[in-house]
Amino acid sequence: MREVTASEAIAAQRPEWIVLVVTRREDGFVDVMPAGWVMRVSGTPPMFAVSVGHSRYTNELVRQAGEFVLAFPSAHMAETVAICGSHSGREMDKVERCGLKMVPGRVLSTPLIEDAFINFECRLTTATEAGDHTIFVGEVLASYMGDVPGPLVNFGGNRYALARPAG
């Protein structure tokens, strides 16, 4: 065994799950940001945590709205993930640029991504500062599955693959 930098060890733990964090401003503008640091944190009630950098527009929008949607991208959404991850919603309408079809959910004002593999409508319950990120915890109020293959996993460097069981 050899000692390595934390960055090297972290990069070696890939692939990682990837989600699209969907947020909505009061004026109706919708933003989408990919995030790899996401996990379930409770079964009852169902809850997810997602880590979002302090400087990200998504961080500001989640705080303002008190809600977000976690959309697990389907197999054909790799280019969408790459585009949404390399531009800010402060400067570009990523929904329009990617041609995303947004549909209303049952509970929140934040819409769902129609072509995603899974969508979770989440009400923000907790925001915890952790270094250069905020960990947002959301309670799942409604969930949806699309009839599309997915979800994608992230290998880094805009390399994605469909998550499939071995064997």
mmCIF file of C-alpha atoms in Angstrom:
data_model
loop_
_atom_site.group_PDB
_atom_site.id
_atom_site.type_symbol
_atom_site.label_atom_id
_atom_site.label_comp_id
_atom_site.label_asym_id
_atom_site.label_seq_id
_atom_site.Cartn_x
_atom_site.Cartn_y
_atom_site.Cartn_z
ATOM 1 C CA MET A 1 0.000 0.000 0.000
ATOM 2 C CA ARG A 2 1.193 3.502 -0.800
ATOM 3 C CA GLU A 3 0.068 6.848 0.495
ATOM 4 C CA VAL A 4 -1.589 9.089 -2.121
ATOM 5 C CA THR A 5 -3.214 12.497 -2.119
ATOM 6 C CA ALA A 6 -6.874 12.717 -1.127
ATOM 7 C CA SER A 7 -7.666 13.922 -4.684
ATOM 8 C CA GLU A 8 -6.054 10.838 -6.213
ATOM 9 C CA ALA A 9 -7.903 8.457 -3.887
ATOM 10 C CA ILE A 10 -11.220 10.230 -4.448
ATOM 11 C CA ALA A 11 -10.821 10.056 -8.246
ATOM 12 C CA ALA A 12 -10.140 6.316 -7.973
ATOM 13 C CA GLN A 13 -13.483 5.622 -6.322
ATOM 14 C CA ARG A 14 -15.391 6.196 -9.549
ATOM 15 C CA PRO A 15 -17.858 5.485 -11.001
ATOM 16 C CA GLU A 16 -20.283 7.550 -8.959
ATOM 17 C CA TRP A 17 -24.011 8.072 -9.220
ATOM 18 C CA ILE A 18 -24.995 11.218 -11.007
ATOM 19 C CA VAL A 19 -28.195 13.181 -10.632
ATOM 20 C CA LEU A 20 -29.562 16.303 -12.193
ATOM 21 C CA VAL A 21 -30.610 18.788 -9.518
ATOM 22 C CA VAL A 22 -33.584 20.720 -10.868
ATOM 23 C CA THR A 23 -34.415 24.088 -9.299
ATOM 24 C CA ARG A 24 -36.941 26.815 -10.076
ATOM 25 C CA ARG A 25 -36.853 30.556 -9.439
ATOM 26 C CA GLU A 26 -39.970 32.441 -8.356
ATOM 27 C CA ASP A 27 -40.321 33.850 -11.900
ATOM 28 C CA GLY A 28 -40.511 30.305 -13.325
ATOM 29 C CA PHE A 29 -36.959 30.028 -14.711
ATOM 30 C CA VAL A 30 -35.742 26.421 -14.335
ATOM 31 C CA ASP A 31 -32.103 25.448 -13.884
ATOM 32 C CA VAL A 32 -30.485 22.004 -14.037
ATOM 33 C CA MET A 33 -27.108 21.081 -12.524
ATOM 34 C CA PRO A 34 -25.461 17.637 -12.411
ATOM 35 C CA ALA A 35 -24.198 16.439 -9.036
ATOM 36 C CA GLY A 36 -22.265 13.314 -8.171
ATOM 37 C CA TRP A 37 -22.367 13.652 -4.404
ATOM 38 C CA VAL A 38 -25.836 12.300 -3.643
ATOM 39 C CA MET A 39 -27.108 9.593 -1.299
ATOM 40 C CA ARG A 40 -30.179 8.280 0.464
ATOM 41 C CA VAL A 41 -30.122 9.302 4.105
ATOM 42 C CA SER A 42 -33.437 7.949 5.418
ATOM 43 C CA GLY A 43 -35.905 5.226 4.539
ATOM 44 C CA THR A 44 -38.804 6.491 6.662
ATOM 45 C CA PRO A 45 -39.478 9.135 5.630
ATOM 46 C CA PRO A 46 -37.579 8.729 2.369
ATOM 47 C CA MET A 47 -34.857 11.392 2.164
ATOM 48 C CA PHE A 48 -31.868 12.225 -0.027
ATOM 49 C CA ALA A 49 -28.830 14.418 0.563
ATOM 50 C CA VAL A 50 -27.039 16.227 -2.237
ATOM 51 C CA SER A 51 -23.872 18.278 -1.904
ATOM 52 C CA VAL A 52 -23.752 21.529 -3.913
ATOM 53 C CA GLY A 53 -20.822 23.949 -4.081
ATOM 54 C CA HIS A 54 -21.307 27.317 -2.400
ATOM 55 C CA SER A 55 -20.587 29.207 -5.631
ATOM 56 C CA ARG A 56 -23.106 27.257 -7.706
ATOM 57 C CA TYR A 57 -26.293 28.969 -8.838
ATOM 58 C CA THR A 58 -28.168 25.823 -7.775
ATOM 59 C CA ASN A 59 -27.099 26.453 -4.175
ATOM 60 C CA GLU A 60 -28.762 29.867 -4.261
ATOM 61 C CA LEU A 61 -31.927 28.528 -5.917
ATOM 62 C CA VAL A 62 -32.418 25.605 -3.511
ATOM 63 C CA ARG A 63 -32.142 28.003 -0.573
ATOM 64 C CA GLN A 64 -34.645 30.423 -2.135
ATOM 65 C CA ALA A 65 -37.216 27.826 -3.186
ATOM 66 C CA GLY A 66 -36.928 25.390 -0.280
ATOM 67 C CA GLU A 67 -37.403 22.539 -2.745
ATOM 68 C CA PHE A 68 -35.672 20.685 -5.569
ATOM 69 C CA VAL A 69 -36.085 17.707 -7.869
ATOM 70 C CA LEU A 70 -33.466 14.989 -8.152
ATOM 71 C CA ALA A 71 -33.630 13.500 -11.645
ATOM 72 C CA PHE A 72 -31.504 10.436 -12.361
ATOM 73 C CA PRO A 73 -30.576 10.776 -16.046
ATOM 74 C CA SER A 74 -31.488 8.096 -18.546
ATOM 75 C CA ALA A 75 -29.048 6.423 -20.924
ATOM 76 C CA HIS A 76 -29.381 9.001 -23.712
ATOM 77 C CA MET A 77 -28.779 12.053 -21.476
ATOM 78 C CA ALA A 78 -24.948 12.017 -21.332
ATOM 79 C CA GLU A 79 -24.643 15.138 -23.518
ATOM 80 C CA THR A 80 -27.227 16.930 -21.350
ATOM 81 C CA VAL A 81 -25.191 16.088 -18.250
ATOM 82 C CA ALA A 82 -22.009 17.399 -19.889
ATOM 83 C CA ILE A 83 -23.635 20.658 -21.063
ATOM 84 C CA CYS A 84 -25.418 21.319 -17.769
ATOM 85 C CA GLY A 85 -22.207 20.634 -15.852
ATOM 86 C CA SER A 86 -20.088 23.045 -17.876
ATOM 87 C CA HIS A 87 -22.368 26.117 -17.871
ATOM 88 C CA SER A 88 -24.051 28.203 -15.198
ATOM 89 C CA GLY A 89 -27.751 28.919 -15.120
ATOM 90 C CA ARG A 90 -26.777 32.503 -14.352
ATOM 91 C CA GLU A 91 -25.570 32.785 -17.955
ATOM 92 C CA MET A 92 -27.500 30.198 -19.974
ATOM 93 C CA ASP A 93 -30.938 28.636 -20.124
ATOM 94 C CA LYS A 94 -29.768 25.024 -19.947
ATOM 95 C CA VAL A 95 -33.295 23.622 -20.293
ATOM 96 C CA GLU A 96 -33.705 25.386 -23.645
ATOM 97 C CA ARG A 97 -30.119 24.662 -24.781
ATOM 98 C CA CYS A 98 -30.523 20.920 -24.107
ATOM 99 C CA GLY A 99 -34.102 20.701 -25.375
ATOM 100 C CA LEU A 100 -35.279 19.242 -22.076
ATOM 101 C CA LYS A 101 -38.984 18.553 -21.802
ATOM 102 C CA MET A 102 -40.113 19.634 -18.351
ATOM 103 C CA VAL A 103 -43.413 18.362 -16.912
ATOM 104 C CA PRO A 104 -45.214 19.343 -13.727
ATOM 105 C CA GLY A 105 -44.893 17.141 -10.701
ATOM 106 C CA ARG A 106 -47.744 16.353 -8.349
ATOM 107 C CA VAL A 107 -46.529 18.286 -5.286
ATOM 108 C CA LEU A 108 -43.882 20.964 -5.940
ATOM 109 C CA SER A 109 -43.627 23.927 -8.289
ATOM 110 C CA THR A 110 -40.238 22.632 -9.514
ATOM 111 C CA PRO A 111 -40.849 20.539 -12.649
ATOM 112 C CA LEU A 112 -39.656 17.040 -13.511
ATOM 113 C CA ILE A 113 -37.468 16.035 -16.457
ATOM 114 C CA GLU A 114 -39.717 13.903 -18.634
ATOM 115 C CA ASP A 115 -36.906 11.820 -20.179
ATOM 116 C CA ALA A 116 -35.156 11.050 -16.879
ATOM 117 C CA PHE A 117 -35.013 7.508 -15.531
ATOM 118 C CA ILE A 118 -36.246 8.563 -12.060
ATOM 119 C CA ASN A 119 -37.486 11.880 -10.628
ATOM 120 C CA PHE A 120 -37.873 12.640 -6.903
ATOM 121 C CA GLU A 121 -39.746 15.727 -5.719
ATOM 122 C CA CYS A 122 -37.913 16.851 -2.565
ATOM 123 C CA ARG A 123 -38.848 19.428 0.058
ATOM 124 C CA LEU A 124 -35.755 20.919 1.695
ATOM 125 C CA THR A 125 -35.538 19.915 5.360
ATOM 126 C CA THR A 126 -31.918 20.693 6.282
ATOM 127 C CA ALA A 127 -28.967 22.640 4.889
ATOM 128 C CA THR A 128 -25.584 21.949 6.476
ATOM 129 C CA GLU A 129 -22.368 23.735 5.583
ATOM 130 C CA ALA A 130 -19.503 21.328 4.858
ATOM 131 C CA GLY A 131 -16.285 22.991 3.705
ATOM 132 C CA ASP A 132 -16.806 24.458 0.244
ATOM 133 C CA HIS A 133 -20.218 22.783 -0.206
ATOM 134 C CA THR A 134 -23.678 22.793 1.333
ATOM 135 C CA ILE A 135 -25.345 19.465 2.019
ATOM 136 C CA PHE A 136 -29.034 19.826 1.230
ATOM 137 C CA VAL A 137 -31.322 17.161 2.701
ATOM 138 C CA GLY A 138 -34.721 16.792 1.106
ATOM 139 C CA GLU A 139 -37.716 14.673 2.012
ATOM 140 C CA VAL A 140 -39.127 12.798 -0.980
ATOM 141 C CA LEU A 141 -42.757 13.830 -1.412
ATOM 142 C CA ALA A 142 -43.385 12.044 -4.728
ATOM 143 C CA SER A 143 -41.354 9.865 -7.082
ATOM 144 C CA TYR A 144 -41.655 8.825 -10.719
ATOM 145 C CA MET A 145 -39.991 6.282 -13.026
ATOM 146 C CA GLY A 146 -39.712 6.707 -16.778
ATOM 147 C CA ASP A 147 -39.896 3.928 -19.332
ATOM 148 C CA VAL A 148 -36.296 4.551 -20.377
ATOM 149 C CA PRO A 149 -33.025 2.756 -19.605
ATOM 150 C CA GLY A 150 -30.921 4.232 -16.852
ATOM 151 C CA PRO A 151 -29.462 5.504 -14.661
ATOM 152 C CA LEU A 152 -26.106 6.844 -15.765
ATOM 153 C CA VAL A 153 -22.955 6.666 -13.682
ATOM 154 C CA ASN A 154 -20.060 9.118 -13.950
ATOM 155 C CA PHE A 155 -16.492 8.004 -14.678
ATOM 156 C CA GLY A 156 -15.130 11.594 -14.776
ATOM 157 C CA GLY A 157 -13.985 13.664 -17.723
ATOM 158 C CA ASN A 158 -17.469 13.661 -19.316
ATOM 159 C CA ARG A 159 -17.415 9.863 -19.487
ATOM 160 C CA TYR A 160 -20.731 8.251 -18.527
ATOM 161 C CA ALA A 161 -22.118 4.742 -18.727
ATOM 162 C CA LEU A 162 -25.390 3.003 -18.067
ATOM 163 C CA ALA A 163 -25.446 1.362 -14.634
ATOM 164 C CA ARG A 164 -26.129 -2.341 -15.083
ATOM 165 C CA PRO A 165 -25.844 -5.307 -12.760
ATOM 166 C CA ALA A 166 -22.860 -7.592 -13.335
ATOM 167 C CA GLY A 167 -23.464 -11.011 -14.819
#
